[in-house]
Amino acid sequence: MEENSTVTQQPSKIQNGNAGRILLLIIIITGLCVSMYDINIGFESKAIEAAEKYAKQSTYREIGIVPESTDSKVIYKDGGKRLICVRVALEKGSSPRGISYCVYTNKDYVINCTNAMGGGYDFKEHLEEVKTLFGV
């Protein structure tokens, strides 16, 4: 009879060992997912910052006015590539509707930018055209 009690205890120890390994695996996978999410958010904020700087520079080069503020929105993303709509305010206190650009970034590097468009131009509505323009 003692053999039977030994046999029943062994599977119990094995099951507890597997449960611990499974829990550890779940914790590792969760940690990796959170890390990748944080990295993607970091890429996106750096891409937006680069796009806004480029749009401000383009505005200054085209019309000689330093923009007061910007408003940006990612309209397309694929891996590190982003298409970011940047609306620029030309006067102090005005809403960012004066001029808009669509800026193509890869991670935090600006690859290309559209010409200045009216502040109300909807790049998202013309997404396929913009993707074709940039070869995305």
mmCIF file with all atom_site columns, N, CA, C and O in Angstrom, residues 56-105:
data_model
loop_
_atom_site.group_PDB
_atom_site.id
_atom_site.type_symbol
_atom_site.label_atom_id
_atom_site.label_alt_id
_atom_site.label_comp_id
_atom_site.label_asym_id
_atom_site.label_entity_id
_atom_site.label_seq_id
_atom_site.pdbx_PDB_ins_code
_atom_site.Cartn_x
_atom_site.Cartn_y
_atom_site.Cartn_z
_atom_site.occupancy
_atom_site.B_iso_or_equiv
_atom_site.pdbx_formal_charge
_atom_site.auth_seq_id
_atom_site.auth_comp_id
_atom_site.auth_asym_id
_atom_site.auth_atom_id
_atom_site.pdbx_PDB_model_num
ATOM 1   N N  . LYS A 1 56  ? 6.430  72.405 -39.359 1.00 0.00 ? 56  LYS A N  1
ATOM 2   C CA . LYS A 1 56  ? 6.753  73.786 -38.982 1.00 0.00 ? 56  LYS A CA 1
ATOM 3   C C  . LYS A 1 56  ? 7.839  74.350 -39.895 1.00 0.00 ? 56  LYS A C  1
ATOM 4   O O  . LYS A 1 56  ? 7.754  75.482 -40.357 1.00 0.00 ? 56  LYS A O  1
ATOM 5   N N  . GLN A 1 57  ? 8.860  73.545 -40.154 1.00 0.00 ? 57  GLN A N  1
ATOM 6   C CA . GLN A 1 57  ? 9.944  73.973 -41.039 1.00 0.00 ? 57  GLN A CA 1
ATOM 7   C C  . GLN A 1 57  ? 9.416  74.239 -42.449 1.00 0.00 ? 57  GLN A C  1
ATOM 8   O O  . GLN A 1 57  ? 9.761  75.245 -43.072 1.00 0.00 ? 57  GLN A O  1
ATOM 9   N N  . SER A 1 58  ? 8.566  73.341 -42.940 1.00 0.00 ? 58  SER A N  1
ATOM 10  C CA . SER A 1 58  ? 7.995  73.515 -44.285 1.00 0.00 ? 58  SER A CA 1
ATOM 11  C C  . SER A 1 58  ? 7.151  74.781 -44.367 1.00 0.00 ? 58  SER A C  1
ATOM 12  O O  . SER A 1 58  ? 7.209  75.512 -45.361 1.00 0.00 ? 58  SER A O  1
ATOM 13  N N  . THR A 1 59  ? 6.384  75.057 -43.325 1.00 0.00 ? 59  THR A N  1
ATOM 14  C CA . THR A 1 59  ? 5.556  76.265 -43.286 1.00 0.00 ? 59  THR A CA 1
ATOM 15  C C  . THR A 1 59  ? 6.431  77.508 -43.341 1.00 0.00 ? 59  THR A C  1
ATOM 16  O O  . THR A 1 59  ? 6.165  78.438 -44.113 1.00 0.00 ? 59  THR A O  1
ATOM 17  N N  . TYR A 1 60  ? 7.476  77.505 -42.559 1.00 0.00 ? 60  TYR A N  1
ATOM 18  C CA . TYR A 1 60  ? 8.373  78.661 -42.538 1.00 0.00 ? 60  TYR A CA 1
ATOM 19  C C  . TYR A 1 60  ? 9.056  78.853 -43.892 1.00 0.00 ? 60  TYR A C  1
ATOM 20  O O  . TYR A 1 60  ? 9.161  79.976 -44.391 1.00 0.00 ? 60  TYR A O  1
ATOM 21  N N  . ARG A 1 61  ? 9.481  77.770 -44.510 1.00 0.00 ? 61  ARG A N  1
ATOM 22  C CA . ARG A 1 61  ? 10.135 77.869 -45.829 1.00 0.00 ? 61  ARG A CA 1
ATOM 23  C C  . ARG A 1 61  ? 9.176  78.343 -46.907 1.00 0.00 ? 61  ARG A C  1
ATOM 24  O O  . ARG A 1 61  ? 9.559  79.095 -47.793 1.00 0.00 ? 61  ARG A O  1
ATOM 25  N N  . GLU A 1 62  ? 7.918  77.895 -46.843 1.00 0.00 ? 62  GLU A N  1
ATOM 26  C CA . GLU A 1 62  ? 6.962  78.218 -47.900 1.00 0.00 ? 62  GLU A CA 1
ATOM 27  C C  . GLU A 1 62  ? 6.368  79.619 -47.775 1.00 0.00 ? 62  GLU A C  1
ATOM 28  O O  . GLU A 1 62  ? 6.193  80.300 -48.783 1.00 0.00 ? 62  GLU A O  1
ATOM 29  N N  . ILE A 1 63  ? 6.033  80.041 -46.552 1.00 0.00 ? 63  ILE A N  1
ATOM 30  C CA . ILE A 1 63  ? 5.367  81.340 -46.427 1.00 0.00 ? 63  ILE A CA 1
ATOM 31  C C  . ILE A 1 63  ? 6.066  82.308 -45.469 1.00 0.00 ? 63  ILE A C  1
ATOM 32  O O  . ILE A 1 63  ? 5.612  83.428 -45.303 1.00 0.00 ? 63  ILE A O  1
ATOM 33  N N  . GLY A 1 64  ? 7.142  81.874 -44.849 1.00 0.00 ? 64  GLY A N  1
ATOM 34  C CA . GLY A 1 64  ? 7.915  82.767 -44.001 1.00 0.00 ? 64  GLY A CA 1
ATOM 35  C C  . GLY A 1 64  ? 7.300  83.082 -42.656 1.00 0.00 ? 64  GLY A C  1
ATOM 36  O O  . GLY A 1 64  ? 7.657  84.074 -42.023 1.00 0.00 ? 64  GLY A O  1
ATOM 37  N N  . ILE A 1 65  ? 6.379  82.257 -42.193 1.00 0.00 ? 65  ILE A N  1
ATOM 38  C CA . ILE A 1 65  ? 5.747  82.467 -40.888 1.00 0.00 ? 65  ILE A CA 1
ATOM 39  C C  . ILE A 1 65  ? 6.084  81.274 -39.999 1.00 0.00 ? 65  ILE A C  1
ATOM 40  O O  . ILE A 1 65  ? 5.939  80.120 -40.410 1.00 0.00 ? 65  ILE A O  1
ATOM 41  N N  . VAL A 1 66  ? 6.510  81.572 -38.778 1.00 0.00 ? 66  VAL A N  1
ATOM 42  C CA . VAL A 1 66  ? 6.757  80.514 -37.806 1.00 0.00 ? 66  VAL A CA 1
ATOM 43  C C  . VAL A 1 66  ? 5.411  80.122 -37.202 1.00 0.00 ? 66  VAL A C  1
ATOM 44  O O  . VAL A 1 66  ? 4.727  80.961 -36.613 1.00 0.00 ? 66  VAL A O  1
ATOM 45  N N  . PRO A 1 67  ? 5.006  78.864 -37.349 1.00 0.00 ? 67  PRO A N  1
ATOM 46  C CA . PRO A 1 67  ? 3.713  78.441 -36.817 1.00 0.00 ? 67  PRO A CA 1
ATOM 47  C C  . PRO A 1 67  ? 3.643  78.556 -35.299 1.00 0.00 ? 67  PRO A C  1
ATOM 48  O O  . PRO A 1 67  ? 4.633  78.363 -34.599 1.00 0.00 ? 67  PRO A O  1
ATOM 49  N N  . GLU A 1 68  ? 2.450  78.872 -34.804 1.00 0.00 ? 68  GLU A N  1
ATOM 50  C CA . GLU A 1 68  ? 2.228  79.012 -33.363 1.00 0.00 ? 68  GLU A CA 1
ATOM 51  C C  . GLU A 1 68  ? 1.997  77.661 -32.693 1.00 0.00 ? 68  GLU A C  1
ATOM 52  O O  . GLU A 1 68  ? 2.467  77.435 -31.588 1.00 0.00 ? 68  GLU A O  1
ATOM 53  N N  . SER A 1 69  ? 1.250  76.777 -33.352 1.00 0.00 ? 69  SER A N  1
ATOM 54  C CA . SER A 1 69  ? 0.962  75.475 -32.755 1.00 0.00 ? 69  SER A CA 1
ATOM 55  C C  . SER A 1 69  ? 0.631  74.465 -33.845 1.00 0.00 ? 69  SER A C  1
ATOM 56  O O  . SER A 1 69  ? 0.426  74.823 -35.004 1.00 0.00 ? 69  SER A O  1
ATOM 57  N N  . THR A 1 70  ? 0.597  73.201 -33.438 1.00 0.00 ? 70  THR A N  1
ATOM 58  C CA . THR A 1 70  ? 0.263  72.120 -34.363 1.00 0.00 ? 70  THR A CA 1
ATOM 59  C C  . THR A 1 70  ? -0.712 71.159 -33.700 1.00 0.00 ? 70  THR A C  1
ATOM 60  O O  . THR A 1 70  ? -0.830 71.118 -32.477 1.00 0.00 ? 70  THR A O  1
ATOM 61  N N  . ASP A 1 71  ? -1.392 70.399 -34.532 1.00 0.00 ? 71  ASP A N  1
ATOM 62  C CA . ASP A 1 71  ? -2.271 69.335 -34.077 1.00 0.00 ? 71  ASP A CA 1
ATOM 63  C C  . ASP A 1 71  ? -2.021 68.160 -35.016 1.00 0.00 ? 71  ASP A C  1
ATOM 64  O O  . ASP A 1 71  ? -2.116 68.314 -36.234 1.00 0.00 ? 71  ASP A O  1
ATOM 65  N N  . SER A 1 72  ? -1.678 67.008 -34.473 1.00 0.00 ? 72  SER A N  1
ATOM 66  C CA . SER A 1 72  ? -1.280 65.866 -35.303 1.00 0.00 ? 72  SER A CA 1
ATOM 67  C C  . SER A 1 72  ? -2.117 64.631 -35.014 1.00 0.00 ? 72  SER A C  1
ATOM 68  O O  . SER A 1 72  ? -2.587 64.435 -33.899 1.00 0.00 ? 72  SER A O  1
ATOM 69  N N  . LYS A 1 73  ? -2.253 63.811 -36.063 1.00 0.00 ? 73  LYS A N  1
ATOM 70  C CA . LYS A 1 73  ? -2.990 62.564 -35.925 1.00 0.00 ? 73  LYS A CA 1
ATOM 71  C C  . LYS A 1 73  ? -2.388 61.530 -36.872 1.00 0.00 ? 73  LYS A C  1
ATOM 72  O O  . LYS A 1 73  ? -2.175 61.812 -38.053 1.00 0.00 ? 73  LYS A O  1
ATOM 73  N N  . VAL A 1 74  ? -2.107 60.345 -36.343 1.00 0.00 ? 74  VAL A N  1
ATOM 74  C CA . VAL A 1 74  ? -1.615 59.241 -37.177 1.00 0.00 ? 74  VAL A CA 1
ATOM 75  C C  . VAL A 1 74  ? -2.814 58.687 -37.938 1.00 0.00 ? 74  VAL A C  1
ATOM 76  O O  . VAL A 1 74  ? -3.813 58.295 -37.341 1.00 0.00 ? 74  VAL A O  1
ATOM 77  N N  . ILE A 1 75  ? -2.703 58.674 -39.279 1.00 0.00 ? 75  ILE A N  1
ATOM 78  C CA . ILE A 1 75  ? -3.817 58.175 -40.083 1.00 0.00 ? 75  ILE A CA 1
ATOM 79  C C  . ILE A 1 75  ? -3.533 56.804 -40.684 1.00 0.00 ? 75  ILE A C  1
ATOM 80  O O  . ILE A 1 75  ? -4.428 56.151 -41.211 1.00 0.00 ? 75  ILE A O  1
ATOM 81  N N  . TYR A 1 76  ? -2.264 56.364 -40.612 1.00 0.00 ? 76  TYR A N  1
ATOM 82  C CA . TYR A 1 76  ? -1.899 55.047 -41.126 1.00 0.00 ? 76  TYR A CA 1
ATOM 83  C C  . TYR A 1 76  ? -0.610 54.613 -40.450 1.00 0.00 ? 76  TYR A C  1
ATOM 84  O O  . TYR A 1 76  ? 0.287  55.429 -40.247 1.00 0.00 ? 76  TYR A O  1
ATOM 85  N N  . LYS A 1 77  ? -0.548 53.321 -40.080 1.00 0.00 ? 77  LYS A N  1
ATOM 86  C CA . LYS A 1 77  ? 0.701  52.791 -39.552 1.00 0.00 ? 77  LYS A CA 1
ATOM 87  C C  . LYS A 1 77  ? 0.877  51.346 -39.977 1.00 0.00 ? 77  LYS A C  1
ATOM 88  O O  . LYS A 1 77  ? -0.085 50.590 -40.078 1.00 0.00 ? 77  LYS A O  1
ATOM 89  N N  . ASP A 1 78  ? 2.123  51.021 -40.248 1.00 0.00 ? 78  ASP A N  1
ATOM 90  C CA . ASP A 1 78  ? 2.499  49.666 -40.637 1.00 0.00 ? 78  ASP A CA 1
ATOM 91  C C  . ASP A 1 78  ? 3.914  49.449 -40.119 1.00 0.00 ? 78  ASP A C  1
ATOM 92  O O  . ASP A 1 78  ? 4.866  49.977 -40.693 1.00 0.00 ? 78  ASP A O  1
ATOM 93  N N  . GLY A 1 79  ? 4.036  48.724 -39.023 1.00 0.00 ? 79  GLY A N  1
ATOM 94  C CA . GLY A 1 79  ? 5.344  48.559 -38.393 1.00 0.00 ? 79  GLY A CA 1
ATOM 95  C C  . GLY A 1 79  ? 5.824  49.903 -37.882 1.00 0.00 ? 79  GLY A C  1
ATOM 96  O O  . GLY A 1 79  ? 5.119  50.594 -37.158 1.00 0.00 ? 79  GLY A O  1
ATOM 97  N N  . GLY A 1 80  ? 7.018  50.315 -38.292 1.00 0.00 ? 80  GLY A N  1
ATOM 98  C CA . GLY A 1 80  ? 7.549  51.612 -37.886 1.00 0.00 ? 80  GLY A CA 1
ATOM 99  C C  . GLY A 1 80  ? 7.123  52.753 -38.794 1.00 0.00 ? 80  GLY A C  1
ATOM 100 O O  . GLY A 1 80  ? 7.368  53.918 -38.500 1.00 0.00 ? 80  GLY A O  1
ATOM 101 N N  . LYS A 1 81  ? 6.472  52.434 -39.907 1.00 0.00 ? 81  LYS A N  1
ATOM 102 C CA . LYS A 1 81  ? 6.046  53.465 -40.863 1.00 0.00 ? 81  LYS A CA 1
ATOM 103 C C  . LYS A 1 81  ? 4.748  54.116 -40.398 1.00 0.00 ? 81  LYS A C  1
ATOM 104 O O  . LYS A 1 81  ? 3.835  53.441 -39.954 1.00 0.00 ? 81  LYS A O  1
ATOM 105 N N  . ARG A 1 82  ? 4.698  55.441 -40.537 1.00 0.00 ? 82  ARG A N  1
ATOM 106 C CA . ARG A 1 82  ? 3.510  56.193 -40.146 1.00 0.00 ? 82  ARG A CA 1
ATOM 107 C C  . ARG A 1 82  ? 3.218  57.264 -41.190 1.00 0.00 ? 82  ARG A C  1
ATOM 108 O O  . ARG A 1 82  ? 4.138  57.884 -41.724 1.00 0.00 ? 82  ARG A O  1
ATOM 109 N N  . LEU A 1 83  ? 1.944  57.508 -41.441 1.00 0.00 ? 83  LEU A N  1
ATOM 110 C CA . LEU A 1 83  ? 1.491  58.676 -42.178 1.00 0.00 ? 83  LEU A CA 1
ATOM 111 C C  . LEU A 1 83  ? 0.780  59.544 -41.152 1.00 0.00 ? 83  LEU A C  1
ATOM 112 O O  . LEU A 1 83  ? -0.197 59.103 -40.526 1.00 0.00 ? 83  LEU A O  1
ATOM 113 N N  . ILE A 1 84  ? 1.290  60.750 -40.966 1.00 0.00 ? 84  ILE A N  1
ATOM 114 C CA . ILE A 1 84  ? 0.799  61.621 -39.909 1.00 0.00 ? 84  ILE A CA 1
ATOM 115 C C  . ILE A 1 84  ? 0.267  62.908 -40.519 1.00 0.00 ? 84  ILE A C  1
ATOM 116 O O  . ILE A 1 84  ? 0.984  63.596 -41.242 1.00 0.00 ? 84  ILE A O  1
ATOM 117 N N  . CYS A 1 85  ? -0.992 63.208 -40.219 1.00 0.00 ? 85  CYS A N  1
ATOM 118 C CA . CYS A 1 85  ? -1.599 64.461 -40.658 1.00 0.00 ? 85  CYS A CA 1
ATOM 119 C C  . CYS A 1 85  ? -1.253 65.524 -39.621 1.00 0.00 ? 85  CYS A C  1
ATOM 120 O O  . CYS A 1 85  ? -1.545 65.364 -38.443 1.00 0.00 ? 85  CYS A O  1
ATOM 121 N N  . VAL A 1 86  ? -0.599 66.602 -40.070 1.00 0.00 ? 86  VAL A N  1
ATOM 122 C CA . VAL A 1 86  ? -0.215 67.693 -39.169 1.00 0.00 ? 86  VAL A CA 1
ATOM 123 C C  . VAL A 1 86  ? -0.927 68.959 -39.630 1.00 0.00 ? 86  VAL A C  1
ATOM 124 O O  . VAL A 1 86  ? -0.748 69.397 -40.763 1.00 0.00 ? 86  VAL A O  1
ATOM 125 N N  . ARG A 1 87  ? -1.742 69.519 -38.757 1.00 0.00 ? 87  ARG A N  1
ATOM 126 C CA . ARG A 1 87  ? -2.411 70.797 -39.025 1.00 0.00 ? 87  ARG A CA 1
ATOM 127 C C  . ARG A 1 87  ? -1.658 71.873 -38.249 1.00 0.00 ? 87  ARG A C  1
ATOM 128 O O  . ARG A 1 87  ? -1.310 71.696 -37.090 1.00 0.00 ? 87  ARG A O  1
ATOM 129 N N  . VAL A 1 88  ? -1.422 72.999 -38.917 1.00 0.00 ? 88  VAL A N  1
ATOM 130 C CA . VAL A 1 88  ? -0.579 74.069 -38.369 1.00 0.00 ? 88  VAL A CA 1
ATOM 131 C C  . VAL A 1 88  ? -1.412 75.333 -38.175 1.00 0.00 ? 88  VAL A C  1
ATOM 132 O O  . VAL A 1 88  ? -2.143 75.740 -39.078 1.00 0.00 ? 88  VAL A O  1
ATOM 133 N N  . ALA A 1 89  ? -1.295 75.962 -36.999 1.00 0.00 ? 89  ALA A N  1
ATOM 134 C CA . ALA A 1 89  ? -1.933 77.258 -36.733 1.00 0.00 ? 89  ALA A CA 1
ATOM 135 C C  . ALA A 1 89  ? -0.936 78.350 -37.052 1.00 0.00 ? 89  ALA A C  1
ATOM 136 O O  . ALA A 1 89  ? 0.212  78.303 -36.611 1.00 0.00 ? 89  ALA A O  1
ATOM 137 N N  . LEU A 1 90  ? -1.356 79.339 -37.828 1.00 0.00 ? 90  LEU A N  1
ATOM 138 C CA . LEU A 1 90  ? -0.449 80.402 -38.252 1.00 0.00 ? 90  LEU A CA 1
ATOM 139 C C  . LEU A 1 90  ? -0.459 81.600 -37.314 1.00 0.00 ? 90  LEU A C  1
ATOM 140 O O  . LEU A 1 90  ? 0.515  82.334 -37.231 1.00 0.00 ? 90  LEU A O  1
ATOM 141 N N  . GLU A 1 91  ? -1.563 81.816 -36.618 1.00 0.00 ? 91  GLU A N  1
ATOM 142 C CA . GLU A 1 91  ? -1.675 82.984 -35.736 1.00 0.00 ? 91  GLU A CA 1
ATOM 143 C C  . GLU A 1 91  ? -1.831 82.540 -34.295 1.00 0.00 ? 91  GLU A C  1
ATOM 144 O O  . GLU A 1 91  ? -2.391 81.479 -34.011 1.00 0.00 ? 91  GLU A O  1
ATOM 145 N N  . LYS A 1 92  ? -1.369 83.377 -33.404 1.00 0.00 ? 92  LYS A N  1
ATOM 146 C CA . LYS A 1 92  ? -1.476 83.083 -31.982 1.00 0.00 ? 92  LYS A CA 1
ATOM 147 C C  . LYS A 1 92  ? -2.948 83.029 -31.577 1.00 0.00 ? 92  LYS A C  1
ATOM 148 O O  . LYS A 1 92  ? -3.736 83.871 -31.980 1.00 0.00 ? 92  LYS A O  1
ATOM 149 N N  . GLY A 1 93  ? -3.298 82.001 -30.819 1.00 0.00 ? 93  GLY A N  1
ATOM 150 C CA . GLY A 1 93  ? -4.659 81.873 -30.333 1.00 0.00 ? 93  GLY A CA 1
ATOM 151 C C  . GLY A 1 93  ? -5.621 81.231 -31.321 1.00 0.00 ? 93  GLY A C  1
ATOM 152 O O  . GLY A 1 93  ? -6.752 80.953 -30.974 1.00 0.00 ? 93  GLY A O  1
ATOM 153 N N  . SER A 1 94  ? -5.195 81.016 -32.549 1.00 0.00 ? 94  SER A N  1
ATOM 154 C CA . SER A 1 94  ? -6.103 80.384 -33.516 1.00 0.00 ? 94  SER A CA 1
ATOM 155 C C  . SER A 1 94  ? -5.985 78.864 -33.414 1.00 0.00 ? 94  SER A C  1
ATOM 156 O O  . SER A 1 94  ? -5.006 78.335 -32.926 1.00 0.00 ? 94  SER A O  1
ATOM 157 N N  . SER A 1 95  ? -7.004 78.192 -33.890 1.00 0.00 ? 95  SER A N  1
ATOM 158 C CA . SER A 1 95  ? -6.954 76.733 -33.884 1.00 0.00 ? 95  SER A CA 1
ATOM 159 C C  . SER A 1 95  ? -6.087 76.274 -35.055 1.00 0.00 ? 95  SER A C  1
ATOM 160 O O  . SER A 1 95  ? -5.992 76.959 -36.069 1.00 0.00 ? 95  SER A O  1
ATOM 161 N N  . PRO A 1 96  ? -5.453 75.109 -34.912 1.00 0.00 ? 96  PRO A N  1
ATOM 162 C CA . PRO A 1 96  ? -4.577 74.625 -35.991 1.00 0.00 ? 96  PRO A CA 1
ATOM 163 C C  . PRO A 1 96  ? -5.353 74.212 -37.231 1.00 0.00 ? 96  PRO A C  1
ATOM 164 O O  . PRO A 1 96  ? -5.608 73.061 -37.469 1.00 0.00 ? 96  PRO A O  1
ATOM 165 N N  . ARG A 1 97  ? -5.763 75.170 -38.026 1.00 0.00 ? 97  ARG A N  1
ATOM 166 C CA . ARG A 1 97  ? -6.494 74.877 -39.260 1.00 0.00 ? 97  ARG A CA 1
ATOM 167 C C  . ARG A 1 97  ? -5.938 75.640 -40.458 1.00 0.00 ? 97  ARG A C  1
ATOM 168 O O  . ARG A 1 97  ? -6.465 75.532 -41.535 1.00 0.00 ? 97  ARG A O  1
ATOM 169 N N  . GLY A 1 98  ? -4.886 76.385 -40.268 1.00 0.00 ? 98  GLY A N  1
ATOM 170 C CA . GLY A 1 98  ? -4.376 77.204 -41.359 1.00 0.00 ? 98  GLY A CA 1
ATOM 171 C C  . GLY A 1 98  ? -3.853 76.398 -42.533 1.00 0.00 ? 98  GLY A C  1
ATOM 172 O O  . GLY A 1 98  ? -4.264 76.581 -43.665 1.00 0.00 ? 98  GLY A O  1
ATOM 173 N N  . ILE A 1 99  ? -2.949 75.484 -42.259 1.00 0.00 ? 99  ILE A N  1
ATOM 174 C CA . ILE A 1 99  ? -2.313 74.672 -43.299 1.00 0.00 ? 99  ILE A CA 1
ATOM 175 C C  . ILE A 1 99  ? -2.219 73.249 -42.767 1.00 0.00 ? 99  ILE A C  1
ATOM 176 O O  . ILE A 1 99  ? -2.036 73.032 -41.574 1.00 0.00 ? 99  ILE A O  1
ATOM 177 N N  . SER A 1 100 ? -2.323 72.278 -43.663 1.00 0.00 ? 100 SER A N  1
ATOM 178 C CA . SER A 1 100 ? -2.133 70.895 -43.230 1.00 0.00 ? 100 SER A CA 1
ATOM 179 C C  . SER A 1 100 ? -1.167 70.181 -44.164 1.00 0.00 ? 100 SER A C  1
ATOM 180 O O  . SER A 1 100 ? -1.058 70.511 -45.345 1.00 0.00 ? 100 SER A O  1
ATOM 181 N N  . TYR A 1 101 ? -0.462 69.229 -43.591 1.00 0.00 ? 101 TYR A N  1
ATOM 182 C CA . TYR A 1 101 ? 0.501  68.403 -44.310 1.00 0.00 ? 101 TYR A CA 1
ATOM 183 C C  . TYR A 1 101 ? 0.251  66.947 -43.936 1.00 0.00 ? 101 TYR A C  1
ATOM 184 O O  . TYR A 1 101 ? -0.245 66.655 -42.853 1.00 0.00 ? 101 TYR A O  1
ATOM 185 N N  . CYS A 1 102 ? 0.656  66.052 -44.813 1.00 0.00 ? 102 CYS A N  1
ATOM 186 C CA . CYS A 1 102 ? 0.732  64.643 -44.451 1.00 0.00 ? 102 CYS A CA 1
ATOM 187 C C  . CYS A 1 102 ? 2.212  64.290 -44.520 1.00 0.00 ? 102 CYS A C  1
ATOM 188 O O  . CYS A 1 102 ? 2.861  64.455 -45.559 1.00 0.00 ? 102 CYS A O  1
ATOM 189 N N  . VAL A 1 103 ? 2.739  63.832 -43.404 1.00 0.00 ? 103 VAL A N  1
ATOM 190 C CA . VAL A 1 103 ? 4.165  63.550 -43.295 1.00 0.00 ? 103 VAL A CA 1
ATOM 191 C C  . VAL A 1 103 ? 4.348  62.038 -43.179 1.00 0.00 ? 103 VAL A C  1
ATOM 192 O O  . VAL A 1 103 ? 3.693  61.378 -42.371 1.00 0.00 ? 103 VAL A O  1
ATOM 193 N N  . TYR A 1 104 ? 5.252  61.504 -44.008 1.00 0.00 ? 104 TYR A N  1
ATOM 194 C CA . TYR A 1 104 ? 5.570  60.078 -44.004 1.00 0.00 ? 104 TYR A CA 1
ATOM 195 C C  . TYR A 1 104 ? 6.825  59.887 -43.171 1.00 0.00 ? 104 TYR A C  1
ATOM 196 O O  . TYR A 1 104 ? 7.865  60.471 -43.465 1.00 0.00 ? 104 TYR A O  1
ATOM 197 N N  . THR A 1 105 ? 6.712  59.100 -42.093 1.00 0.00 ? 105 THR A N  1
ATOM 198 C CA . THR A 1 105 ? 7.863  58.838 -41.224 1.00 0.00 ? 105 THR A CA 1
ATOM 199 C C  . THR A 1 105 ? 8.124  57.346 -41.146 1.00 0.00 ? 105 THR A C  1
ATOM 200 O O  . THR A 1 105 ? 7.235  56.518 -41.367 1.00 0.00 ? 105 THR A O  1
#
